[in-house]
Coordinates of C-alpha atoms and ligand atoms in Angstrom, one line a residue:
M47 CA -8.0 73.2 -2.9
E48 CA -4.2 73.2 -3.6
K49 CA -2.3 76.0 -2.0
W50 CA 1.1 77.3 -2.5
I51 CA 3.6 75.4 -0.5
K52 CA 5.8 76.9 2.3
T53 CA 9.3 77.0 1.1
D54 CA 10.5 75.7 4.6
V55 CA 8.7 72.4 3.8
I56 CA 10.6 71.8 0.6
M57 CA 13.3 70.0 2.6
Q58 CA 10.9 67.6 3.8
Y59 CA 10.4 66.2 0.4
P60 CA 12.4 63.3 -0.8
E61 CA 15.6 63.9 -2.9
V62 CA 16.2 62.3 -6.2
T63 CA 18.8 59.4 -6.0
E64 CA 21.6 58.7 -8.5
E65 CA 19.9 55.6 -9.6
E66 CA 16.8 57.4 -10.3
I67 CA 18.7 59.9 -12.3
K68 CA 20.6 57.4 -14.4
K69 CA 17.4 55.5 -15.1
A70 CA 15.4 58.6 -16.2
L71 CA 18.4 59.7 -18.4
S72 CA 18.5 56.3 -19.9
V73 CA 14.8 56.4 -20.7
C74 CA 15.4 59.8 -22.4
I75 CA 18.1 58.4 -24.5
S76 CA 16.1 55.4 -25.6
G77 CA 13.4 57.8 -26.6
V78 CA 15.8 59.8 -28.6
L79 CA 17.1 56.6 -30.2
K80 CA 13.7 55.1 -31.0
Y81 CA 12.3 58.2 -33.0
L82 CA 15.7 59.3 -34.4
D83 CA 14.8 58.4 -38.0
D84 CA 11.7 60.8 -37.9
F85 CA 13.9 63.6 -36.8
T86 CA 17.1 63.2 -38.9
D87 CA 16.1 65.2 -42.0
K88 CA 13.4 67.2 -40.1
F89 CA 13.1 68.6 -36.5
P90 CA 10.3 68.2 -34.0
Y91 CA 7.8 71.1 -33.9
A92 CA 7.9 73.3 -30.7
A93 CA 5.1 71.5 -28.9
S94 CA 3.5 68.1 -29.4
V95 CA -0.2 67.3 -30.1
D96 CA -1.4 64.4 -27.9
N97 CA 2.2 64.0 -26.7
F98 CA 3.6 63.4 -30.1
Y99 CA 5.7 65.9 -31.9
R100 CA 5.2 66.3 -35.8
P101 CA 8.2 66.7 -37.9
C102 CA 8.9 70.2 -39.2
E103 CA 11.5 72.3 -41.2
N104 CA 14.5 74.0 -39.3
K105 CA 12.5 77.2 -38.5
G106 CA 11.2 79.0 -35.4
W107 CA 13.1 79.5 -32.1
T108 CA 13.1 75.8 -30.7
T109 CA 14.9 73.5 -33.1
G110 CA 18.2 73.9 -31.5
F111 CA 16.9 72.2 -28.3
Y112 CA 16.4 69.0 -30.1
T113 CA 20.0 69.1 -31.4
G114 CA 21.0 69.7 -28.0
E115 CA 19.2 66.6 -26.8
L116 CA 21.1 64.7 -29.4
W117 CA 24.3 66.2 -27.9
L118 CA 23.4 65.3 -24.4
S119 CA 22.5 61.8 -25.6
Y120 CA 25.8 61.5 -27.4
E121 CA 27.6 62.5 -24.3
N122 CA 25.7 60.0 -22.1
A123 CA 25.1 57.0 -24.5
Q124 CA 26.2 53.7 -23.2
N125 CA 27.6 52.1 -26.2
D126 CA 29.7 53.1 -29.3
A127 CA 27.0 52.1 -31.9
D128 CA 24.4 54.3 -30.3
K129 CA 27.1 57.3 -29.9
K130 CA 27.9 56.9 -33.6
R131 CA 24.3 56.9 -34.8
I132 CA 23.5 60.1 -32.6
L133 CA 26.6 61.8 -33.8
E134 CA 25.8 61.3 -37.6
V135 CA 22.4 62.9 -37.0
A136 CA 23.7 65.8 -34.8
E137 CA 26.3 66.6 -37.4
A138 CA 23.6 66.8 -40.1
H139 CA 21.7 69.0 -37.9
V140 CA 24.7 71.3 -37.4
R141 CA 24.9 71.6 -41.3
S142 CA 21.2 72.5 -41.3
F143 CA 21.9 75.3 -38.8
Y144 CA 24.8 76.5 -40.9
D145 CA 22.5 76.7 -44.0
R146 CA 19.8 78.3 -42.1
V147 CA 21.9 81.3 -40.7
E148 CA 24.0 81.5 -44.1
K149 CA 20.5 81.8 -46.1
E150 CA 19.1 84.0 -43.3
I151 CA 15.9 81.7 -42.9
D152 CA 13.9 82.9 -39.9
V153 CA 16.8 84.3 -38.1
D154 CA 15.5 87.9 -37.8
H155 CA 14.7 87.7 -34.0
H156 CA 16.6 87.6 -30.9
D157 CA 16.5 83.7 -30.3
M158 CA 19.9 83.1 -31.9
G159 CA 21.2 81.7 -28.5
F160 CA 18.4 79.3 -28.0
L161 CA 19.0 78.1 -31.6
Y162 CA 22.8 78.0 -31.9
S163 CA 24.2 77.4 -28.3
P164 CA 22.8 73.8 -27.7
S165 CA 23.3 72.9 -31.4
C166 CA 26.4 74.5 -32.9
V167 CA 28.4 75.8 -29.9
A168 CA 27.9 72.3 -28.4
A169 CA 29.0 70.6 -31.5
Y170 CA 32.1 72.8 -31.5
K171 CA 32.8 72.2 -27.7
L172 CA 32.2 68.4 -28.0
T173 CA 33.9 67.5 -31.4
G174 CA 35.7 70.7 -32.6
S175 CA 33.2 71.1 -35.4
E176 CA 34.3 74.0 -37.7
T177 CA 30.9 74.1 -39.4
G178 CA 29.3 74.6 -35.9
K179 CA 31.9 77.3 -35.0
K180 CA 31.2 79.3 -38.3
A181 CA 27.4 79.0 -37.9
A182 CA 27.4 79.9 -34.2
I183 CA 29.6 83.1 -35.0
K184 CA 27.4 84.1 -37.9
A185 CA 24.3 83.6 -35.5
A186 CA 26.1 86.0 -32.9
D187 CA 26.5 88.6 -35.8
M188 CA 22.8 88.3 -36.5
L189 CA 22.0 88.8 -32.7
I190 CA 24.2 91.9 -32.2
R191 CA 22.4 93.5 -35.3
R192 CA 19.3 93.7 -33.0
F193 CA 21.0 95.9 -30.4
Q194 CA 19.3 99.2 -29.7
S195 CA 21.6 101.8 -28.4
V196 CA 18.8 104.0 -27.1
G197 CA 18.0 102.0 -23.9
E198 CA 20.9 99.6 -24.4
F199 CA 19.0 96.3 -25.1
I200 CA 18.6 93.7 -27.7
Q201 CA 15.2 93.9 -29.4
A202 CA 13.4 90.8 -29.2
W203 CA 10.8 90.6 -31.9
G204 CA 9.7 92.4 -35.0
K205 CA 10.9 95.1 -37.2
M206 CA 13.9 97.0 -35.6
G207 CA 12.7 100.3 -34.0
A208 CA 9.0 99.5 -34.5
E209 CA 7.1 101.4 -31.7
D210 CA 5.0 98.4 -30.9
N211 CA 8.1 96.2 -30.5
Y212 CA 10.6 98.6 -28.9
R213 CA 11.2 96.0 -26.0
F214 CA 13.3 93.1 -24.7
I215 CA 12.0 90.1 -23.0
I216 CA 13.2 88.2 -19.8
D217 CA 13.9 85.0 -22.0
C218 CA 16.7 86.8 -23.8
L219 CA 19.1 86.4 -21.0
L220 CA 19.6 82.8 -22.3
N221 CA 20.4 84.2 -25.7
L222 CA 23.5 86.0 -24.3
P223 CA 26.1 83.2 -23.6
L224 CA 26.3 82.8 -27.4
L225 CA 27.8 86.4 -27.4
Y226 CA 30.3 85.6 -24.6
W227 CA 31.3 82.5 -26.6
A228 CA 31.6 84.6 -29.8
S229 CA 34.0 87.1 -28.0
M230 CA 36.1 84.2 -26.5
E231 CA 36.5 82.5 -29.9
T232 CA 37.1 85.5 -32.1
G233 CA 38.9 87.7 -29.6
D234 CA 36.5 90.5 -30.7
E235 CA 35.0 92.2 -27.6
K236 CA 32.0 93.7 -29.5
Y237 CA 29.7 90.8 -28.8
R238 CA 30.6 90.8 -24.9
D239 CA 30.0 94.5 -24.8
I240 CA 26.4 94.2 -26.3
A241 CA 25.8 91.2 -23.9
E242 CA 27.0 93.2 -21.0
K243 CA 24.8 96.2 -21.9
H244 CA 21.7 94.1 -22.3
I245 CA 22.2 92.3 -19.0
H246 CA 22.6 95.6 -17.3
T247 CA 19.3 96.9 -18.9
A248 CA 17.5 93.8 -18.1
M249 CA 18.6 93.4 -14.6
N250 CA 17.7 96.9 -13.8
N251 CA 14.2 96.9 -15.3
V252 CA 12.8 93.3 -15.4
I253 CA 12.5 92.5 -11.6
R254 CA 9.5 94.1 -9.8
E255 CA 9.5 95.2 -6.3
D256 CA 8.0 92.0 -5.0
D257 CA 10.7 89.9 -6.8
S258 CA 8.4 88.7 -9.6
T259 CA 9.3 89.7 -13.2
W260 CA 8.0 91.2 -16.3
H261 CA 7.9 89.1 -19.2
T262 CA 8.3 91.8 -21.7
V263 CA 9.7 95.3 -21.0
F264 CA 9.1 98.4 -23.3
M265 CA 11.6 101.0 -23.3
D266 CA 11.2 104.7 -24.1
Q267 CA 12.3 105.3 -27.6
K268 CA 13.6 108.9 -26.9
T269 CA 15.1 108.7 -23.6
G270 CA 16.0 104.9 -23.3
A271 CA 14.2 104.6 -19.9
F272 CA 11.7 102.0 -18.7
H273 CA 8.4 102.7 -20.4
H274 CA 6.2 100.0 -19.3
G275 CA 6.0 96.2 -18.6
A276 CA 3.5 93.8 -20.4
T277 CA 3.1 90.2 -20.7
C278 CA 2.6 88.0 -23.8
Q279 CA 2.4 84.5 -22.4
G280 CA 1.6 85.2 -18.8
Y281 CA -1.9 85.4 -17.3
K282 CA -2.0 89.2 -17.2
D283 CA 0.5 92.0 -17.1
G284 CA 1.2 92.1 -13.2
S285 CA 1.1 88.4 -12.7
A286 CA 4.3 86.2 -13.0
W287 CA 4.6 84.0 -16.1
A288 CA 6.1 80.8 -14.7
R289 CA 8.5 80.2 -17.4
G290 CA 9.5 83.9 -17.6
Q291 CA 10.4 83.7 -13.9
A292 CA 12.3 80.4 -14.7
W293 CA 14.3 82.2 -17.6
G294 CA 15.1 84.8 -15.0
I295 CA 16.5 82.2 -12.6
Y296 CA 18.7 80.5 -15.1
G297 CA 19.4 84.0 -16.8
C298 CA 20.8 85.4 -13.5
A299 CA 22.9 82.3 -13.1
V300 CA 24.5 82.8 -16.6
A301 CA 24.6 86.5 -16.1
Y302 CA 26.7 85.9 -12.9
K303 CA 28.9 83.2 -14.6
Y304 CA 30.0 85.6 -17.4
T305 CA 30.2 89.1 -15.4
K306 CA 31.0 87.9 -11.8
R307 CA 28.9 90.9 -10.5
S308 CA 27.9 89.9 -7.0
E309 CA 24.5 91.6 -7.2
Y310 CA 23.3 89.0 -9.7
I311 CA 23.6 86.5 -7.0
D312 CA 21.3 88.6 -4.8
Y313 CA 18.8 89.0 -7.9
F314 CA 19.1 85.2 -8.4
K315 CA 18.0 84.6 -4.8
R316 CA 15.1 87.0 -5.1
V317 CA 13.8 85.7 -8.3
C318 CA 14.3 82.1 -7.3
M319 CA 12.7 82.5 -3.9
Y320 CA 9.7 84.1 -5.4
F321 CA 9.4 81.0 -7.9
L322 CA 9.7 78.6 -4.9
K323 CA 7.2 80.6 -2.8
H324 CA 4.6 80.1 -5.5
L325 CA 4.9 76.3 -6.1
P326 CA 2.1 74.0 -5.7
S327 CA 2.4 71.0 -3.3
D328 CA 4.1 68.7 -5.9
L329 CA 6.8 71.5 -6.7
V330 CA 5.8 71.9 -10.4
P331 CA 4.4 75.2 -11.2
M332 CA 1.3 76.0 -13.0
W333 CA 1.8 78.1 -16.2
D334 CA 1.3 81.4 -14.3
L335 CA 2.6 81.7 -10.7
S336 CA -0.4 83.6 -9.6
F337 CA -2.4 80.3 -9.8
G338 CA -2.4 78.0 -6.9
E339 CA -3.6 80.2 -4.3
T340 CA -7.2 80.6 -5.5
D341 CA -9.7 78.4 -7.2
K342 CA -7.7 78.8 -10.5
D343 CA -5.7 75.9 -9.2
T344 CA -7.0 73.6 -11.8
E345 CA -4.9 75.5 -14.5
P346 CA -2.4 73.4 -16.4
R347 CA 1.2 73.0 -15.2
D348 CA 4.3 74.0 -17.1
S349 CA 6.8 71.3 -16.3
S350 CA 9.3 73.1 -18.5
S351 CA 9.5 75.9 -16.0
A352 CA 10.5 73.5 -13.2
V353 CA 13.3 72.0 -15.1
I354 CA 14.6 75.4 -16.4
A355 CA 14.6 76.6 -12.8
C356 CA 16.4 73.4 -11.7
C357 CA 19.3 74.0 -14.3
G358 CA 19.5 77.6 -13.1
M359 CA 19.9 76.7 -9.5
L360 CA 22.5 74.0 -10.4
E361 CA 24.4 76.4 -12.3
M362 CA 24.3 79.2 -9.7
S363 CA 25.2 76.6 -6.9
K364 CA 28.6 76.5 -8.6
Y365 CA 29.3 80.2 -7.6
M366 CA 27.7 80.5 -4.1
N367 CA 28.9 80.0 -0.6
E368 CA 28.6 76.6 0.7
E369 CA 25.3 77.0 2.6
D370 CA 23.5 78.7 -0.3
S371 CA 24.9 76.3 -2.9
G372 CA 23.9 73.3 -0.7
Y373 CA 20.4 74.7 -0.4
F374 CA 19.6 75.5 -4.0
T375 CA 21.2 72.0 -5.0
A376 CA 18.9 70.3 -2.6
V377 CA 15.9 72.1 -3.8
A378 CA 16.7 71.1 -7.4
K379 CA 17.0 67.6 -6.5
R380 CA 13.6 67.7 -4.9
I381 CA 12.0 69.3 -7.8
L382 CA 13.6 66.9 -10.1
K383 CA 12.4 64.0 -8.1
S384 CA 8.8 65.2 -8.4
V385 CA 9.2 65.8 -12.1
I386 CA 10.6 62.2 -12.7
D387 CA 7.9 60.6 -10.7
G388 CA 4.9 62.6 -12.0
Y389 CA 5.8 64.4 -15.4
A390 CA 8.4 62.4 -17.3
V391 CA 7.7 60.0 -20.1
R392 CA 8.3 56.5 -18.8
D393 CA 7.2 54.3 -21.6
V394 CA 8.7 55.7 -24.9
N395 CA 5.9 54.0 -26.9
T396 CA 3.5 56.6 -25.4
S397 CA 5.2 59.8 -26.6
N398 CA 8.1 60.8 -28.7
G399 CA 9.0 63.5 -26.1
R400 CA 10.6 63.3 -22.7
L401 CA 8.6 65.3 -20.5
L402 CA 4.8 65.7 -20.3
H403 CA 2.6 68.5 -19.0
G404 CA 4.4 71.5 -20.4
T405 CA 2.5 74.7 -21.5
Y406 CA 3.7 76.7 -24.4
S407 CA 1.2 79.5 -24.6
K408 CA -2.1 79.5 -22.9
K409 CA -4.5 82.4 -24.0
S410 CA -6.2 84.4 -21.3
P411 CA -8.6 87.4 -21.6
Y412 CA -5.6 89.6 -20.6
N413 CA -2.6 88.4 -22.6
T414 CA -1.5 88.7 -26.3
C415 CA -0.2 85.1 -27.2
T416 CA -1.4 82.6 -29.8
P417 CA -2.6 79.7 -28.0
E418 CA -0.8 76.4 -28.6
G419 CA 0.9 73.5 -26.7
V420 CA -1.2 73.5 -23.6
D421 CA -0.5 70.3 -21.4
E422 CA 1.7 69.0 -24.0
C423 CA 5.5 68.1 -24.3
V424 CA 7.5 71.2 -25.3
L425 CA 10.9 70.9 -26.9
W426 CA 12.8 73.1 -24.4
G427 CA 11.1 71.2 -21.7
D428 CA 12.6 68.0 -23.0
Y429 CA 16.0 69.6 -23.5
Y430 CA 16.1 71.2 -19.8
Y431 CA 14.9 68.0 -18.4
M432 CA 17.7 66.2 -19.9
E433 CA 20.2 69.0 -19.1
A434 CA 19.2 68.9 -15.3
L435 CA 19.6 65.2 -15.2
N436 CA 23.1 65.5 -16.9
R437 CA 24.1 68.2 -14.6
L438 CA 23.4 66.1 -11.6
L439 CA 25.3 63.0 -13.1
N440 CA 28.2 65.0 -14.3
P441 CA 28.8 68.0 -12.1
D442 CA 31.8 69.0 -14.1
W443 CA 29.8 69.1 -17.3
N444 CA 31.2 71.8 -19.9
I445 CA 27.9 73.7 -20.4
Y446 CA 26.6 74.5 -23.8
W447 CA 25.6 77.9 -22.8
Ligands
LIG39 N1 11.0 81.9 -25.2 C1 9.6 81.7 -25.5 C2 9.0 80.9 -24.5 O1 9.5 80.5 -23.5 O2 7.8 80.4 -24.8

């Protein structure tokens, strides 16, 4: 039976080497290039089927990750011909994102940051794309429309003010860098004000006493106080959905980056240590962190949680004291070594994704999700895997978030 590891043994695991990182990133870029024609006019769907993504329109919350993979490939491509080819497709995608927000196609939800930071903000940062800039500012405008002043949070899903959706979710912390960017670019503080209010509400309500996190938090529509927590994609309400905890890790890091509030470093440590204490022996979590201690240890992994957590640790390491920074960087390097060895696509003929063994939504008797993408590639897993590799190779990387 597989047991949770003890965090003090993590340092006994081998650390990924620079050569391994370079090789892994080069395999990712080969995969991007091999299937580029399939995903020029279309985007990959959120999760693969038998490790192959089907093409889909620019809809849903995940297409920005694929364009983000293109930008990471563009930044790391080894020759000018590949760079040029990737750039052309990435620019076409940015036009698609502009159209999407202009025509308001499936933008009535909080995932504007996931969609527009790695696609359009990245385009603007890397190439000065005016289309990218305009699209991302429009996306920020859409996002702030979802702010609820009673409770001070951005409503995640559904009709604004609906009783059964008066809630935010932990994932939203990664949508907020778009708002900070919009304030910096426009000089208008309204985006930052809303981001800051949401962060404050989230940080005060999403972390439980034992340092695990709620996936979704309902607020009281009259008083604005915490009403109750609930899961959607975790195993059950009181358990810790692995990806939610990972969004919390990266979310605390970006919250600190933009606010510089020292308590967010403490929150990061709490949330991250909970995650690390609930890893199985290969350092890649099962889809819910409650698995691993009991006979439920045969549950599928969610490799995407591992790489999101690595990116969060590498981001937060920039702002911590030397000892903590060294520790979390070293942990990220060990998790990434296991990811490369056991979870990454090695032969691009066997999958058009980068990272195997992700779990999008697994149905349990106690959760409310629609099942899909179990033990498959998931688009954000591919993206954050590349981001983590890129971060280690280029520590001064100008992040898209
Ligand atoms: N943000 C949705 C998910 O992580 O599945």
